[in-house]
């Protein structure tokens, strides 16, 4: 199992020039690549749509800890897991019944992020969006771990 993590756009914005020690720790974990113990290496789970969101909100960042610097490194090291649109649509077709759709609280754009988290190995996510968090935690048949703060999520395990 890969030590993968989904980072919502509202968290990714906090990664550039972080003052918070817990975000600094998260960045160190994301950037660490130990070829002798690859099971401890971080993997970031994304989709095309999430990458576009990152681009819109952090494209002007010149920080060496911006989400795109991290993504570039993870891509070069084979540690970026990209869930494709066909898999997202297939998941939605299978699991987004009318009842499930009616009960979703998040905005429509976030409905494509739900499968990205739920198709990942560990189903770990960081987000500040209360409605998105609610939808993930209450999605039938799955048991993701979603937190608002990095230190509340055992991402290094």
mmCIF file of C-alpha atoms in Angstrom:
data_model
loop_
_atom_site.group_PDB
_atom_site.id
_atom_site.type_symbol
_atom_site.label_atom_id
_atom_site.label_comp_id
_atom_site.label_asym_id
_atom_site.label_seq_id
_atom_site.Cartn_x
_atom_site.Cartn_y
_atom_site.Cartn_z
ATOM 1 C CA UNK A 1 0.000 0.000 0.000
ATOM 2 C CA UNK A 2 1.330 3.422 -0.957
ATOM 3 C CA UNK A 3 1.473 6.170 1.637
ATOM 4 C CA UNK A 4 -0.739 8.402 -0.463
ATOM 5 C CA UNK A 5 -2.543 11.605 0.425
ATOM 6 C CA UNK A 6 -5.128 13.883 -1.194
ATOM 7 C CA UNK A 7 -4.589 17.585 -0.502
ATOM 8 C CA UNK A 8 -7.549 19.834 -1.250
ATOM 9 C CA UNK A 9 -6.864 23.149 -2.950
ATOM 10 C CA UNK A 10 -7.749 25.097 0.195
ATOM 11 C CA UNK A 11 -4.867 23.298 1.978
ATOM 12 C CA UNK A 12 -2.464 23.555 -0.983
ATOM 13 C CA UNK A 13 -2.628 27.341 -0.702
ATOM 14 C CA UNK A 14 -1.156 27.042 2.818
ATOM 15 C CA UNK A 15 1.860 25.115 1.579
ATOM 16 C CA UNK A 16 3.563 28.052 -0.131
ATOM 17 C CA UNK A 17 5.697 29.893 2.425
ATOM 18 C CA UNK A 18 4.209 28.176 5.462
ATOM 19 C CA UNK A 19 4.683 29.741 8.880
ATOM 20 C CA UNK A 20 3.002 26.830 10.623
ATOM 21 C CA UNK A 21 5.373 24.111 11.884
ATOM 22 C CA UNK A 22 2.902 21.344 11.015
ATOM 23 C CA UNK A 23 2.727 22.467 7.378
ATOM 24 C CA UNK A 24 6.519 22.559 7.272
ATOM 25 C CA UNK A 25 6.565 18.987 8.565
ATOM 26 C CA UNK A 26 4.021 17.968 5.889
ATOM 27 C CA UNK A 27 6.182 19.536 3.169
ATOM 28 C CA UNK A 28 9.300 17.727 4.429
ATOM 29 C CA UNK A 29 7.383 14.440 4.305
ATOM 30 C CA UNK A 30 6.116 15.137 0.777
ATOM 31 C CA UNK A 31 9.609 16.025 -0.452
ATOM 32 C CA UNK A 32 11.435 13.133 1.248
ATOM 33 C CA UNK A 33 12.454 10.362 -1.121
ATOM 34 C CA UNK A 34 14.265 7.423 0.416
ATOM 35 C CA UNK A 35 15.243 4.946 -2.326
ATOM 36 C CA UNK A 36 16.366 2.443 0.343
ATOM 37 C CA UNK A 37 12.922 2.441 1.993
ATOM 38 C CA UNK A 38 10.335 3.411 -0.665
ATOM 39 C CA UNK A 39 7.440 2.279 1.554
ATOM 40 C CA UNK A 40 7.957 5.432 3.632
ATOM 41 C CA UNK A 41 7.849 7.805 0.657
ATOM 42 C CA UNK A 42 4.912 10.136 0.138
ATOM 43 C CA UNK A 43 2.569 9.918 -2.825
ATOM 44 C CA UNK A 44 0.192 12.716 -3.758
ATOM 45 C CA UNK A 45 -3.179 11.768 -5.242
ATOM 46 C CA UNK A 46 -4.526 14.231 -7.826
ATOM 47 C CA UNK A 47 -6.788 14.542 -10.835
ATOM 48 C CA UNK A 48 -6.690 16.781 -13.874
ATOM 49 C CA UNK A 49 -9.391 18.945 -12.320
ATOM 50 C CA UNK A 50 -7.526 19.292 -9.021
ATOM 51 C CA UNK A 51 -4.336 20.247 -10.859
ATOM 52 C CA UNK A 52 -6.325 22.987 -12.642
ATOM 53 C CA UNK A 53 -7.602 24.248 -9.274
ATOM 54 C CA UNK A 54 -4.068 24.308 -7.906
ATOM 55 C CA UNK A 55 -2.981 26.264 -10.978
ATOM 56 C CA UNK A 56 -5.706 28.884 -10.618
ATOM 57 C CA UNK A 57 -4.981 29.555 -6.973
ATOM 58 C CA UNK A 58 -1.192 29.201 -6.714
ATOM 59 C CA UNK A 59 0.162 29.963 -10.192
ATOM 60 C CA UNK A 60 1.762 33.228 -9.088
ATOM 61 C CA UNK A 61 3.645 31.639 -6.181
ATOM 62 C CA UNK A 62 7.406 31.786 -6.563
ATOM 63 C CA UNK A 63 7.993 29.800 -3.376
ATOM 64 C CA UNK A 64 10.207 26.736 -3.528
ATOM 65 C CA UNK A 65 7.517 24.954 -1.501
ATOM 66 C CA UNK A 66 4.625 25.785 -3.803
ATOM 67 C CA UNK A 67 2.365 22.879 -4.662
ATOM 68 C CA UNK A 68 3.704 22.877 -8.249
ATOM 69 C CA UNK A 69 7.315 22.527 -7.125
ATOM 70 C CA UNK A 70 6.208 19.574 -5.000
ATOM 71 C CA UNK A 71 4.178 18.100 -7.879
ATOM 72 C CA UNK A 72 7.119 18.479 -10.264
ATOM 73 C CA UNK A 73 9.398 16.595 -7.910
ATOM 74 C CA UNK A 74 6.849 13.866 -7.186
ATOM 75 C CA UNK A 75 6.228 13.447 -10.922
ATOM 76 C CA UNK A 76 9.950 13.062 -11.659
ATOM 77 C CA UNK A 77 10.258 10.515 -8.851
ATOM 78 C CA UNK A 78 7.147 8.565 -9.879
ATOM 79 C CA UNK A 79 5.265 9.560 -6.725
ATOM 80 C CA UNK A 80 2.317 11.427 -8.253
ATOM 81 C CA UNK A 81 -0.818 9.311 -8.536
ATOM 82 C CA UNK A 82 -3.151 10.790 -11.121
ATOM 83 C CA UNK A 83 -6.698 9.456 -11.118
ATOM 84 C CA UNK A 84 -7.961 9.801 -14.682
ATOM 85 C CA UNK A 85 -11.326 11.178 -15.775
ATOM 86 C CA UNK A 86 -12.569 7.773 -16.942
ATOM 87 C CA UNK A 87 -11.990 6.285 -13.480
ATOM 88 C CA UNK A 88 -13.730 9.252 -11.844
ATOM 89 C CA UNK A 89 -16.740 8.933 -14.150
ATOM 90 C CA UNK A 90 -16.823 5.157 -13.680
ATOM 91 C CA UNK A 91 -16.822 5.585 -9.901
ATOM 92 C CA UNK A 92 -19.612 8.156 -10.087
ATOM 93 C CA UNK A 93 -21.666 5.935 -12.370
ATOM 94 C CA UNK A 94 -21.305 3.022 -9.957
ATOM 95 C CA UNK A 95 -21.632 4.761 -6.580
ATOM 96 C CA UNK A 96 -23.431 8.089 -7.107
ATOM 97 C CA UNK A 97 -27.019 6.900 -6.964
ATOM 98 C CA UNK A 98 -29.813 9.464 -7.011
ATOM 99 C CA UNK A 99 -30.076 9.149 -3.239
ATOM 100 C CA UNK A 100 -26.329 9.722 -2.767
ATOM 101 C CA UNK A 101 -26.374 12.734 -5.118
ATOM 102 C CA UNK A 102 -29.297 14.290 -3.222
ATOM 103 C CA UNK A 103 -27.455 13.974 0.070
ATOM 104 C CA UNK A 104 -24.183 15.520 -1.094
ATOM 105 C CA UNK A 105 -23.488 18.878 0.535
ATOM 106 C CA UNK A 106 -20.372 19.939 -1.338
ATOM 107 C CA UNK A 107 -20.444 22.061 -4.467
ATOM 108 C CA UNK A 108 -20.663 20.355 -7.841
ATOM 109 C CA UNK A 109 -16.984 20.945 -8.612
ATOM 110 C CA UNK A 110 -16.010 18.941 -5.531
ATOM 111 C CA UNK A 111 -18.109 15.953 -6.597
ATOM 112 C CA UNK A 112 -15.262 14.996 -8.936
ATOM 113 C CA UNK A 113 -12.809 15.054 -6.011
ATOM 114 C CA UNK A 114 -14.775 12.528 -3.956
ATOM 115 C CA UNK A 115 -13.789 9.609 -6.244
ATOM 116 C CA UNK A 116 -10.155 10.762 -6.240
ATOM 117 C CA UNK A 117 -9.994 10.320 -2.465
ATOM 118 C CA UNK A 118 -12.061 7.148 -2.392
ATOM 119 C CA UNK A 119 -10.056 5.499 -5.199
ATOM 120 C CA UNK A 120 -6.750 6.163 -3.433
ATOM 121 C CA UNK A 121 -5.023 3.434 -1.426
ATOM 122 C CA UNK A 122 -5.320 4.908 2.054
ATOM 123 C CA UNK A 123 -8.246 7.272 1.482
ATOM 124 C CA UNK A 124 -6.502 10.041 3.463
ATOM 125 C CA UNK A 125 -7.377 13.659 2.758
ATOM 126 C CA UNK A 126 -6.661 17.125 4.075
ATOM 127 C CA UNK A 127 -9.335 19.757 3.528
ATOM 128 C CA UNK A 128 -10.839 22.826 5.159
ATOM 129 C CA UNK A 129 -14.141 22.547 3.286
ATOM 130 C CA UNK A 130 -16.767 21.419 5.813
ATOM 131 C CA UNK A 131 -19.231 20.209 3.160
ATOM 132 C CA UNK A 132 -16.580 18.251 1.248
ATOM 133 C CA UNK A 133 -15.398 16.671 4.502
ATOM 134 C CA UNK A 134 -18.977 15.750 5.390
ATOM 135 C CA UNK A 135 -19.548 14.129 1.986
ATOM 136 C CA UNK A 136 -16.380 12.046 2.239
ATOM 137 C CA UNK A 137 -16.956 10.891 5.813
ATOM 138 C CA UNK A 138 -20.595 10.005 5.138
ATOM 139 C CA UNK A 139 -20.134 8.423 1.709
ATOM 140 C CA UNK A 140 -21.787 4.984 1.867
ATOM 141 C CA UNK A 141 -19.525 1.949 1.788
ATOM 142 C CA UNK A 142 -16.230 3.806 2.350
ATOM 143 C CA UNK A 143 -14.287 4.853 5.417
ATOM 144 C CA UNK A 144 -11.887 7.648 4.490
ATOM 145 C CA UNK A 145 -9.838 9.611 7.003
ATOM 146 C CA UNK A 146 -10.276 13.350 6.467
ATOM 147 C CA UNK A 147 -8.770 16.050 8.652
ATOM 148 C CA UNK A 148 -8.494 19.822 8.639
ATOM 149 C CA UNK A 149 -4.962 19.929 10.043
ATOM 150 C CA UNK A 150 -1.889 17.879 9.046
ATOM 151 C CA UNK A 151 -1.014 16.879 12.623
ATOM 152 C CA UNK A 152 -4.429 15.210 13.039
ATOM 153 C CA UNK A 153 -3.780 12.843 10.135
ATOM 154 C CA UNK A 154 -1.250 9.989 10.528
ATOM 155 C CA UNK A 155 0.056 10.586 6.992
ATOM 156 C CA UNK A 156 3.563 9.359 7.777
ATOM 157 C CA UNK A 157 2.393 5.874 8.796
#
